[in-house]
mmCIF file of C-alpha atoms and ligand atoms in Angstrom:
data_model
loop_
_atom_site.group_PDB
_atom_site.id
_atom_site.type_symbol
_atom_site.label_atom_id
_atom_site.label_comp_id
_atom_site.label_asym_id
_atom_site.label_seq_id
_atom_site.Cartn_x
_atom_site.Cartn_y
_atom_site.Cartn_z
ATOM 1 C CA UNK A 1 -10.096 37.095 33.176
ATOM 2 C CA UNK A 2 -13.221 39.326 33.177
ATOM 3 C CA UNK A 3 -16.309 37.587 34.161
ATOM 4 C CA UNK A 4 -17.951 38.315 30.817
ATOM 5 C CA UNK A 5 -15.155 36.660 28.950
ATOM 6 C CA UNK A 6 -15.314 33.597 31.124
ATOM 7 C CA UNK A 7 -18.965 33.385 30.383
ATOM 8 C CA UNK A 8 -18.350 33.754 26.828
ATOM 9 C CA UNK A 9 -15.860 30.857 26.795
ATOM 10 C CA UNK A 10 -18.115 28.719 28.739
ATOM 11 C CA UNK A 11 -21.066 29.582 26.455
ATOM 12 C CA UNK A 12 -19.112 28.876 23.291
ATOM 13 C CA UNK A 13 -18.072 25.469 24.831
ATOM 14 C CA UNK A 14 -21.650 24.432 25.495
ATOM 15 C CA UNK A 15 -23.396 25.852 22.441
ATOM 16 C CA UNK A 16 -20.870 25.240 19.632
ATOM 17 C CA UNK A 17 -22.145 22.301 17.621
ATOM 18 C CA UNK A 18 -19.531 19.513 17.885
ATOM 19 C CA UNK A 19 -18.087 18.014 14.740
ATOM 20 C CA UNK A 20 -19.778 14.691 13.903
ATOM 21 C CA UNK A 21 -17.531 11.736 14.551
ATOM 22 C CA UNK A 22 -15.968 10.494 11.297
ATOM 23 C CA UNK A 23 -16.539 6.840 10.661
ATOM 24 C CA UNK A 24 -14.702 6.260 7.420
ATOM 25 C CA UNK A 25 -11.435 7.819 6.227
ATOM 26 C CA UNK A 26 -10.487 7.291 2.603
ATOM 27 C CA UNK A 27 -6.778 7.791 1.920
ATOM 28 C CA UNK A 28 -5.799 8.696 -1.654
ATOM 29 C CA UNK A 29 -2.014 8.939 -2.344
ATOM 30 C CA UNK A 30 -1.355 10.742 -5.612
ATOM 31 C CA UNK A 31 1.589 11.868 -7.690
ATOM 32 C CA UNK A 32 1.051 13.964 -10.802
ATOM 33 C CA UNK A 33 -2.586 12.852 -11.486
ATOM 34 C CA UNK A 34 -4.096 16.160 -12.727
ATOM 35 C CA UNK A 35 -5.968 14.550 -15.517
ATOM 36 C CA UNK A 36 -7.745 11.964 -13.450
ATOM 37 C CA UNK A 37 -8.310 13.734 -10.088
ATOM 38 C CA UNK A 38 -11.516 15.565 -10.962
ATOM 39 C CA UNK A 39 -13.152 12.427 -12.316
ATOM 40 C CA UNK A 40 -11.846 10.466 -9.361
ATOM 41 C CA UNK A 41 -13.230 12.904 -6.840
ATOM 42 C CA UNK A 42 -16.573 13.089 -8.631
ATOM 43 C CA UNK A 43 -16.909 9.239 -8.538
ATOM 44 C CA UNK A 44 -15.694 8.883 -4.973
ATOM 45 C CA UNK A 45 -17.991 11.643 -3.680
ATOM 46 C CA UNK A 46 -20.976 10.060 -5.319
ATOM 47 C CA UNK A 47 -20.107 6.755 -3.563
ATOM 48 C CA UNK A 48 -19.527 8.380 -0.168
ATOM 49 C CA UNK A 49 -22.830 10.196 -0.494
ATOM 50 C CA UNK A 50 -24.452 6.796 -0.280
ATOM 51 C CA UNK A 51 -22.874 6.008 3.071
ATOM 52 C CA UNK A 52 -25.004 7.500 5.835
ATOM 53 C CA UNK A 53 -22.097 8.002 8.272
ATOM 54 C CA UNK A 54 -19.734 10.985 8.114
ATOM 55 C CA UNK A 55 -16.685 10.282 6.008
ATOM 56 C CA UNK A 56 -13.484 12.146 5.244
ATOM 57 C CA UNK A 57 -11.155 12.003 2.265
ATOM 58 C CA UNK A 58 -7.451 12.397 2.905
ATOM 59 C CA UNK A 59 -5.484 13.234 -0.272
ATOM 60 C CA UNK A 60 -1.771 12.824 0.103
ATOM 61 C CA UNK A 61 0.127 14.852 -2.454
ATOM 62 C CA UNK A 62 3.369 12.877 -2.921
ATOM 63 C CA UNK A 63 5.318 15.914 -4.249
ATOM 64 C CA UNK A 64 3.362 16.417 -7.518
ATOM 65 C CA UNK A 65 4.967 18.843 -9.901
ATOM 66 C CA UNK A 66 1.797 19.369 -11.948
ATOM 67 C CA UNK A 67 -1.374 21.165 -10.832
ATOM 68 C CA UNK A 68 -2.828 18.164 -8.961
ATOM 69 C CA UNK A 69 -2.545 19.932 -5.602
ATOM 70 C CA UNK A 70 -4.369 23.040 -6.707
ATOM 71 C CA UNK A 71 -7.119 20.825 -8.256
ATOM 72 C CA UNK A 72 -7.583 19.066 -4.902
ATOM 73 C CA UNK A 73 -7.649 22.353 -2.923
ATOM 74 C CA UNK A 74 -10.354 23.735 -5.325
ATOM 75 C CA UNK A 75 -12.817 20.953 -5.027
ATOM 76 C CA UNK A 76 -16.165 22.359 -4.057
ATOM 77 C CA UNK A 77 -17.070 21.799 -0.413
ATOM 78 C CA UNK A 78 -19.213 18.690 0.158
ATOM 79 C CA UNK A 79 -20.693 16.914 3.044
ATOM 80 C CA UNK A 80 -17.445 15.060 3.545
ATOM 81 C CA UNK A 81 -14.338 16.570 5.160
ATOM 82 C CA UNK A 82 -11.555 16.876 2.711
ATOM 83 C CA UNK A 83 -7.843 17.218 3.594
ATOM 84 C CA UNK A 84 -4.822 17.386 1.512
ATOM 85 C CA UNK A 85 -1.456 16.533 3.120
ATOM 86 C CA UNK A 86 1.244 17.900 0.886
ATOM 87 C CA UNK A 87 4.589 16.101 1.306
ATOM 88 C CA UNK A 88 7.626 18.231 0.774
ATOM 89 C CA UNK A 89 8.890 16.102 -2.152
ATOM 90 C CA UNK A 90 8.183 12.763 -3.773
ATOM 91 C CA UNK A 91 8.734 10.145 -1.102
ATOM 92 C CA UNK A 92 7.040 7.192 -2.880
ATOM 93 C CA UNK A 93 3.643 5.811 -2.561
ATOM 94 C CA UNK A 94 4.462 3.697 0.482
ATOM 95 C CA UNK A 95 5.499 6.793 2.494
ATOM 96 C CA UNK A 96 2.498 8.740 1.179
ATOM 97 C CA UNK A 97 0.133 5.993 2.357
ATOM 98 C CA UNK A 98 1.928 5.968 5.771
ATOM 99 C CA UNK A 99 1.389 9.651 6.098
ATOM 100 C CA UNK A 100 -2.339 9.161 5.345
ATOM 101 C CA UNK A 101 -2.565 6.359 7.830
ATOM 102 C CA UNK A 102 -0.956 8.481 10.578
ATOM 103 C CA UNK A 103 -3.554 11.261 10.103
ATOM 104 C CA UNK A 104 -6.828 9.398 9.856
ATOM 105 C CA UNK A 105 -9.772 10.267 12.063
ATOM 106 C CA UNK A 106 -12.268 7.528 11.228
ATOM 107 C CA UNK A 107 -12.990 4.200 12.669
ATOM 108 C CA UNK A 108 -12.045 2.465 9.514
ATOM 109 C CA UNK A 109 -9.752 3.410 6.653
ATOM 110 C CA UNK A 110 -9.803 2.580 2.969
ATOM 111 C CA UNK A 111 -6.662 2.998 0.881
ATOM 112 C CA UNK A 112 -7.372 3.622 -2.783
ATOM 113 C CA UNK A 113 -5.322 4.709 -5.872
ATOM 114 C CA UNK A 114 -6.240 7.882 -7.587
ATOM 115 C CA UNK A 115 -5.938 6.537 -11.100
ATOM 116 C CA UNK A 116 -9.409 4.818 -10.926
ATOM 117 C CA UNK A 117 -7.819 1.344 -11.359
ATOM 118 C CA UNK A 118 -9.467 0.562 -7.989
ATOM 119 C CA UNK A 119 -13.211 1.430 -8.391
ATOM 120 C CA UNK A 120 -14.553 3.678 -5.626
ATOM 121 C CA UNK A 121 -17.879 1.997 -6.217
ATOM 122 C CA UNK A 122 -16.591 -1.023 -4.291
ATOM 123 C CA UNK A 123 -16.245 0.947 -1.011
ATOM 124 C CA UNK A 124 -19.878 0.335 0.203
ATOM 125 C CA UNK A 125 -19.273 -3.404 0.000
ATOM 126 C CA UNK A 126 -16.061 -3.120 1.975
ATOM 127 C CA UNK A 127 -17.872 -1.032 4.672
ATOM 128 C CA UNK A 128 -20.613 -3.728 4.794
ATOM 129 C CA UNK A 129 -17.990 -6.454 5.450
ATOM 130 C CA UNK A 130 -16.289 -4.188 8.122
ATOM 131 C CA UNK A 131 -19.744 -3.845 9.768
ATOM 132 C CA UNK A 132 -20.100 -7.592 9.742
ATOM 133 C CA UNK A 133 -17.070 -7.688 12.084
ATOM 134 C CA UNK A 134 -14.110 -7.993 9.725
ATOM 135 C CA UNK A 135 -11.053 -5.888 10.496
ATOM 136 C CA UNK A 136 -9.410 -6.284 7.169
ATOM 137 C CA UNK A 137 -11.179 -6.401 3.846
ATOM 138 C CA UNK A 138 -8.731 -7.421 1.193
ATOM 139 C CA UNK A 139 -9.690 -6.537 -2.324
ATOM 140 C CA UNK A 140 -8.466 -9.218 -4.705
ATOM 141 C CA UNK A 141 -8.153 -8.547 -8.502
ATOM 142 C CA UNK A 142 -10.138 -11.154 -10.466
ATOM 143 C CA UNK A 143 -8.608 -9.853 -13.574
ATOM 144 C CA UNK A 144 -5.590 -7.599 -14.367
ATOM 145 C CA UNK A 145 -6.887 -5.579 -17.348
ATOM 146 C CA UNK A 146 -4.484 -3.478 -19.352
ATOM 147 C CA UNK A 147 -1.343 -5.349 -18.112
ATOM 148 C CA UNK A 148 1.056 -7.328 -20.321
ATOM 149 C CA UNK A 149 1.351 -11.098 -19.966
ATOM 150 C CA UNK A 150 4.927 -10.552 -18.646
ATOM 151 C CA UNK A 151 3.761 -8.282 -15.843
ATOM 152 C CA UNK A 152 1.027 -10.798 -14.851
ATOM 153 C CA UNK A 153 3.562 -13.662 -15.010
ATOM 154 C CA UNK A 154 6.182 -11.879 -13.008
ATOM 155 C CA UNK A 155 3.650 -10.808 -10.399
ATOM 156 C CA UNK A 156 2.412 -14.453 -10.043
ATOM 157 C CA UNK A 157 6.001 -15.578 -9.604
ATOM 158 C CA UNK A 158 6.724 -12.804 -7.093
ATOM 159 C CA UNK A 159 3.710 -13.640 -4.829
ATOM 160 C CA UNK A 160 4.680 -17.301 -4.914
ATOM 161 C CA UNK A 161 8.251 -16.668 -3.867
ATOM 162 C CA UNK A 162 7.259 -14.071 -1.215
ATOM 163 C CA UNK A 163 4.777 -16.460 0.448
ATOM 164 C CA UNK A 164 7.304 -19.248 0.268
ATOM 165 C CA UNK A 165 9.867 -17.101 1.974
ATOM 166 C CA UNK A 166 7.866 -15.121 4.569
ATOM 167 C CA UNK A 167 5.846 -16.720 7.361
ATOM 168 C CA UNK A 168 3.079 -14.196 6.545
ATOM 169 C CA UNK A 169 0.143 -14.971 4.459
ATOM 170 C CA UNK A 170 0.337 -12.191 1.959
ATOM 171 C CA UNK A 171 -2.731 -12.664 -0.301
ATOM 172 C CA UNK A 172 -1.872 -13.003 -4.073
ATOM 173 C CA UNK A 173 -3.259 -10.259 -6.379
ATOM 174 C CA UNK A 174 -4.294 -8.048 -3.498
ATOM 175 C CA UNK A 175 -2.816 -4.527 -3.930
ATOM 176 C CA UNK A 176 -3.021 -1.611 -1.508
ATOM 177 C CA UNK A 177 -6.731 -1.158 -2.086
ATOM 178 C CA UNK A 178 -8.258 -2.522 1.162
ATOM 179 C CA UNK A 179 -10.224 -1.501 4.231
ATOM 180 C CA UNK A 180 -8.528 -1.596 7.618
ATOM 181 C CA UNK A 181 -10.212 -1.094 10.989
ATOM 182 C CA UNK A 182 -8.739 1.460 13.326
ATOM 183 C CA UNK A 183 -7.320 -1.398 15.466
ATOM 184 C CA UNK A 184 -5.240 -2.601 12.553
ATOM 185 C CA UNK A 185 -4.151 0.978 11.583
ATOM 186 C CA UNK A 186 -3.032 1.557 15.150
ATOM 187 C CA UNK A 187 -0.898 -1.603 14.965
ATOM 188 C CA UNK A 188 0.567 -0.501 11.595
ATOM 189 C CA UNK A 189 1.332 2.970 12.883
ATOM 190 C CA UNK A 190 3.260 1.400 15.805
ATOM 191 C CA UNK A 191 5.683 -0.427 13.407
ATOM 192 C CA UNK A 192 8.897 1.512 13.571
ATOM 193 C CA UNK A 193 10.545 0.386 10.360
ATOM 194 C CA UNK A 194 11.543 2.800 7.626
ATOM 195 C CA UNK A 195 11.312 0.213 4.905
ATOM 196 C CA UNK A 196 7.570 0.239 4.371
ATOM 197 C CA UNK A 197 6.648 -2.697 2.114
ATOM 198 C CA UNK A 198 2.927 -2.021 2.628
ATOM 199 C CA UNK A 199 1.551 -5.312 1.324
ATOM 200 C CA UNK A 200 3.521 -7.074 3.925
ATOM 201 C CA UNK A 201 2.839 -4.462 6.637
ATOM 202 C CA UNK A 202 -0.916 -4.669 5.969
ATOM 203 C CA UNK A 203 -0.861 -8.445 6.458
ATOM 204 C CA UNK A 204 1.411 -8.359 9.480
ATOM 205 C CA UNK A 205 -1.110 -7.436 12.311
ATOM 206 C CA UNK A 206 -3.411 -10.312 11.314
ATOM 207 C CA UNK A 207 -6.868 -9.736 12.893
ATOM 208 C CA UNK A 208 -10.129 -11.006 11.224
ATOM 209 C CA UNK A 209 -9.715 -10.803 7.466
ATOM 210 C CA UNK A 210 -11.905 -11.478 4.472
ATOM 211 C CA UNK A 211 -11.295 -11.079 0.732
ATOM 212 C CA UNK A 212 -13.681 -9.604 -1.827
ATOM 213 C CA UNK A 213 -13.062 -10.092 -5.545
ATOM 214 C CA UNK A 214 -13.204 -7.027 -7.873
ATOM 215 C CA UNK A 215 -12.297 -6.178 -11.407
ATOM 216 C CA UNK A 216 -9.263 -3.890 -11.607
ATOM 217 C CA UNK A 217 -9.759 -1.488 -14.472
ATOM 218 C CA UNK A 218 -7.257 0.039 -16.748
ATOM 219 C CA UNK A 219 -5.685 3.376 -15.759
ATOM 220 C CA UNK A 220 -8.323 6.206 -16.471
ATOM 221 C CA UNK A 221 -5.478 8.153 -18.111
ATOM 222 C CA UNK A 222 -1.768 9.045 -17.609
ATOM 223 C CA UNK A 223 0.900 6.466 -17.146
ATOM 224 C CA UNK A 224 1.893 4.042 -14.326
ATOM 225 C CA UNK A 225 4.645 5.500 -12.217
ATOM 226 C CA UNK A 226 6.346 2.104 -12.108
ATOM 227 C CA UNK A 227 8.939 0.634 -14.394
ATOM 228 C CA UNK A 228 10.581 -2.837 -14.302
ATOM 229 C CA UNK A 229 13.687 -1.618 -12.442
ATOM 230 C CA UNK A 230 11.542 -0.146 -9.725
ATOM 231 C CA UNK A 231 9.421 -3.235 -9.571
ATOM 232 C CA UNK A 232 12.555 -5.405 -9.066
ATOM 233 C CA UNK A 233 13.700 -3.127 -6.226
ATOM 234 C CA UNK A 234 10.213 -3.325 -4.812
ATOM 235 C CA UNK A 235 10.233 -7.118 -4.916
ATOM 236 C CA UNK A 236 13.697 -7.111 -3.145
ATOM 237 C CA UNK A 237 12.295 -4.820 -0.546
ATOM 238 C CA UNK A 238 9.287 -7.158 -0.027
ATOM 239 C CA UNK A 239 11.388 -10.216 0.431
ATOM 240 C CA UNK A 240 14.228 -8.776 2.439
ATOM 241 C CA UNK A 241 12.065 -6.767 4.858
ATOM 242 C CA UNK A 242 9.911 -9.749 5.842
ATOM 243 C CA UNK A 243 12.248 -12.742 5.577
ATOM 244 C CA UNK A 244 15.748 -13.885 6.245
ATOM 245 C CA UNK A 245 15.192 -17.011 4.106
ATOM 246 C CA UNK A 246 17.571 -15.820 1.344
ATOM 247 C CA UNK A 247 20.331 -15.807 3.767
ATOM 248 C CA UNK A 248 19.518 -19.246 5.010
ATOM 249 C CA UNK A 249 19.296 -20.393 1.357
ATOM 250 C CA UNK A 250 22.867 -18.976 0.830
ATOM 251 C CA UNK A 251 24.047 -20.857 3.904
ATOM 252 C CA UNK A 252 22.323 -24.074 2.602
ATOM 253 C CA UNK A 253 23.851 -23.772 -0.841
ATOM 254 C CA UNK A 254 27.285 -23.009 0.728
ATOM 255 C CA UNK A 255 26.922 -26.076 2.980
ATOM 256 C CA UNK A 256 25.964 -28.367 0.123
ATOM 257 C CA UNK A 257 28.855 -27.166 -2.059
ATOM 258 C CA UNK A 258 31.325 -27.547 0.900
ATOM 259 C CA UNK A 259 30.052 -31.105 1.440
ATOM 260 C CA UNK A 260 30.258 -32.077 -2.093
ATOM 261 C CA UNK A 261 33.697 -30.509 -2.361
ATOM 262 C CA UNK A 262 34.869 -32.627 0.549
ATOM 263 C CA UNK A 263 33.459 -35.811 -0.896
ATOM 264 C CA UNK A 264 34.962 -35.075 -4.321
ATOM 265 C CA UNK A 265 38.245 -34.087 -2.748
ATOM 266 C CA UNK A 266 38.434 -37.447 -0.919
ATOM 267 C CA UNK A 267 37.618 -39.301 -4.219
ATOM 268 C CA UNK A 268 40.451 -37.444 -6.027
ATOM 269 C CA UNK A 269 43.015 -38.171 -3.193
ATOM 270 C CA UNK A 270 42.080 -41.872 -3.305
ATOM 271 C CA UNK A 271 42.173 -42.028 -7.094
ATOM 272 C CA UNK A 272 45.562 -40.301 -7.207
ATOM 273 C CA UNK A 273 46.926 -42.664 -4.617
ATOM 274 C CA UNK A 274 45.697 -45.779 -6.300
ATOM 275 C CA UNK A 275 46.177 -44.922 -10.008
ATOM 276 C CA UNK A 276 48.438 -41.773 -10.098
ATOM 277 C CA UNK A 277 47.428 -38.640 -12.058
ATOM 278 C CA UNK A 278 48.661 -36.974 -15.219
ATOM 279 C CA UNK A 279 48.003 -33.158 -15.350
ATOM 280 C CA UNK A 280 44.531 -32.682 -16.882
ATOM 281 C CA UNK A 281 41.047 -31.346 -15.899
ATOM 282 C CA UNK A 282 41.367 -27.698 -16.973
ATOM 283 C CA UNK A 283 37.660 -27.462 -17.998
ATOM 284 C CA UNK A 284 36.380 -29.058 -14.679
ATOM 285 C CA UNK A 285 38.698 -26.671 -12.663
ATOM 286 C CA UNK A 286 37.339 -23.674 -14.556
ATOM 287 C CA UNK A 287 33.766 -24.700 -14.085
ATOM 288 C CA UNK A 288 34.199 -25.269 -10.322
ATOM 289 C CA UNK A 289 36.041 -21.995 -9.881
ATOM 290 C CA UNK A 290 33.528 -19.934 -11.865
ATOM 291 C CA UNK A 291 30.571 -21.617 -10.084
ATOM 292 C CA UNK A 292 32.077 -21.029 -6.647
ATOM 293 C CA UNK A 293 33.068 -17.508 -7.435
ATOM 294 C CA UNK A 294 29.572 -16.740 -8.723
ATOM 295 C CA UNK A 295 27.901 -18.156 -5.735
ATOM 296 C CA UNK A 296 30.225 -16.254 -3.385
ATOM 297 C CA UNK A 297 29.591 -12.929 -5.132
ATOM 298 C CA UNK A 298 25.842 -13.617 -5.129
ATOM 299 C CA UNK A 299 25.996 -14.377 -1.341
ATOM 300 C CA UNK A 300 28.009 -11.170 -0.614
ATOM 301 C CA UNK A 301 25.477 -9.157 -2.644
ATOM 302 C CA UNK A 302 22.726 -10.722 -0.630
ATOM 303 C CA UNK A 303 24.506 -9.865 2.640
ATOM 304 C CA UNK A 304 24.927 -6.340 1.237
ATOM 305 C CA UNK A 305 21.196 -6.105 0.713
ATOM 306 C CA UNK A 306 20.465 -6.790 4.338
ATOM 307 C CA UNK A 307 23.347 -4.597 5.591
ATOM 308 C CA UNK A 308 22.013 -1.760 3.405
ATOM 309 C CA UNK A 309 18.654 -2.167 5.075
ATOM 310 C CA UNK A 310 20.144 -2.180 8.474
ATOM 311 C CA UNK A 311 21.924 1.071 7.538
ATOM 312 C CA UNK A 312 18.646 2.666 6.499
ATOM 313 C CA UNK A 313 16.901 1.519 9.691
ATOM 314 C CA UNK A 314 19.792 2.682 11.892
ATOM 315 C CA UNK A 315 19.521 6.227 10.666
ATOM 316 C CA UNK A 316 15.918 6.422 11.905
ATOM 317 C CA UNK A 317 14.963 9.252 9.599
ATOM 318 C CA UNK A 318 11.322 10.151 9.339
ATOM 319 C CA UNK A 319 9.371 8.441 6.477
ATOM 320 C CA UNK A 320 8.192 11.751 5.022
ATOM 321 C CA UNK A 321 8.065 15.517 5.691
ATOM 322 C CA UNK A 322 4.743 17.392 5.394
ATOM 323 C CA UNK A 323 5.090 20.835 3.751
ATOM 324 C CA UNK A 324 1.494 21.900 4.238
ATOM 325 C CA UNK A 325 -2.009 20.650 5.247
ATOM 326 C CA UNK A 326 -5.084 21.911 3.595
ATOM 327 C CA UNK A 327 -8.341 21.203 5.307
ATOM 328 C CA UNK A 328 -11.841 21.752 4.091
ATOM 329 C CA UNK A 329 -14.468 21.029 6.772
ATOM 330 C CA UNK A 330 -17.656 19.074 5.855
ATOM 331 C CA UNK A 331 -20.428 21.283 4.566
ATOM 332 C CA UNK A 332 -23.131 21.117 7.138
ATOM 333 C CA UNK A 333 -26.329 19.593 5.958
ATOM 334 C CA UNK A 334 -29.312 19.668 8.244
ATOM 335 C CA UNK A 335 -30.705 16.325 9.141
ATOM 336 C CA UNK A 336 -33.976 16.972 7.232
ATOM 337 C CA UNK A 337 -32.110 17.955 4.101
ATOM 338 C CA UNK A 338 -29.813 14.971 4.421
ATOM 339 C CA UNK A 339 -32.650 12.510 4.721
ATOM 340 C CA UNK A 340 -34.367 14.248 1.805
ATOM 341 C CA UNK A 341 -31.182 13.768 -0.234
ATOM 342 C CA UNK A 342 -30.951 10.100 0.786
ATOM 343 C CA UNK A 343 -34.603 9.566 0.007
ATOM 344 C CA UNK A 344 -34.227 11.064 -3.394
ATOM 345 C CA UNK A 345 -31.181 8.952 -4.208
ATOM 346 C CA UNK A 346 -32.779 5.662 -3.198
ATOM 347 C CA UNK A 347 -35.865 6.567 -5.050
ATOM 348 C CA UNK A 348 -33.590 7.196 -8.084
ATOM 349 C CA UNK A 349 -31.631 3.968 -7.456
ATOM 350 C CA UNK A 350 -34.564 1.627 -7.290
ATOM 351 C CA UNK A 351 -36.773 3.383 -9.809
HETATM 352 N N1 UDP B 1 1.856 7.325 -6.510
HETATM 353 C C1 UDP B 1 2.318 8.008 -5.428
HETATM 354 N N2 UDP B 1 3.653 8.260 -5.433
HETATM 355 C C2 UDP B 1 4.530 7.730 -6.314
HETATM 356 C C3 UDP B 1 4.017 6.915 -7.303
HETATM 357 C C4 UDP B 1 2.692 6.676 -7.381
HETATM 358 O O1 UDP B 1 1.545 8.538 -4.577
HETATM 359 O O2 UDP B 1 5.758 7.910 -6.219
HETATM 360 C C5 UDP B 1 0.339 7.109 -6.530
HETATM 361 C C6 UDP B 1 -0.273 7.307 -7.920
HETATM 362 O O3 UDP B 1 -0.574 8.609 -8.142
HETATM 363 C C7 UDP B 1 -1.477 6.460 -7.899
HETATM 364 C C8 UDP B 1 -1.032 5.227 -7.039
HETATM 365 O O4 UDP B 1 0.101 5.667 -6.309
HETATM 366 O O5 UDP B 1 -2.609 7.100 -7.134
HETATM 367 C C9 UDP B 1 -0.651 4.067 -7.905
HETATM 368 O O6 UDP B 1 0.358 4.361 -8.749
HETATM 369 P P1 UDP B 1 0.534 3.818 -10.251
HETATM 370 O O7 UDP B 1 -0.842 3.825 -10.942
HETATM 371 O O8 UDP B 1 1.616 4.492 -10.932
HETATM 372 O O9 UDP B 1 0.930 2.327 -9.919
HETATM 373 P P2 UDP B 1 0.333 0.917 -10.579
HETATM 374 O O10 UDP B 1 -1.175 1.024 -10.428
HETATM 375 O O11 UDP B 1 0.759 0.898 -11.942
HETATM 376 O O12 UDP B 1 0.942 -0.174 -9.639
HETATM 377 MG MG1 MG B 2 -2.318 2.389 -11.226
#
């Protein structure tokens, strides 16, 4: 290599300003959210402007078919680094979140929905808790606005069942909106399973946790991507990926039925030997047969659920495929400018 080139390289190595270390990564999975993304980005940027450390926003496009991706790629450059990971198709929110978590750069991560149901304004409080030494800041909904009584009731039942069946302490009414320190994210990224029930996965590593209450708003616009069929599947995923209690329950019920059948059988034999028997008992026969048949089918279905999951895990397919990555580096702001901006803002805040 000519000397001048070597010098050039060495020079550029010394003099090129290094990228500031990102402290907070905000992960935003989205799927067809073109109506809300501009407002979401406006509100999130305002909030991040108030955090004095460098931040990044990782948008994960979960195979949107509308113009959501173009909208994100056209956001005006700001002091925060913006990235958009575009998945090759819709893999589901759980996979989209996993993609974001595997590409973070910060020392802490906040996962937030794009539909403004989780208020970005709560992020500084989450960061404060993290700076106090907590590794996980769970955001608990104090109120579920805009949801039917049936959804609230079924959600309450689900959390009760889940916590009863799993050995984990999965906090009730805490969604995916939470802050995780990089220690926790590294543990989560090390979990090899394909079945990503994130609420359970977030709770699995443990670490020092705290809970903050917040008011979950209604969707800014558009519709929820969930329906009851999906939610039932989701609930099954949650229970079966973190617990084998349903199998134990099936064994227990089977055992109880077998025992009572034995006792009842002995009673019938004794009765027949002592008093004889005329042919009767069609209704009781039918009831016993139907009940046993039902329980057997249910148990086979349950076994099937677990076998299905083993099948999915055994294939070891990747969780998602990335089609493209868009990156917008942080716009450089000189220290003086930045302080001036901060000063102006605080002045405005406390005026
Ligand atoms: N989402 C996603 N992929 C999907 C479905 C949803 O990335 O397949 C995103 C969606 O754009 C939103 C978040 O996940 O940012 C929460 O979705 P939604 O509001 O539909 O769920 P809900 O709040 O009703 O539970
Ligand atoms: Mg929502």
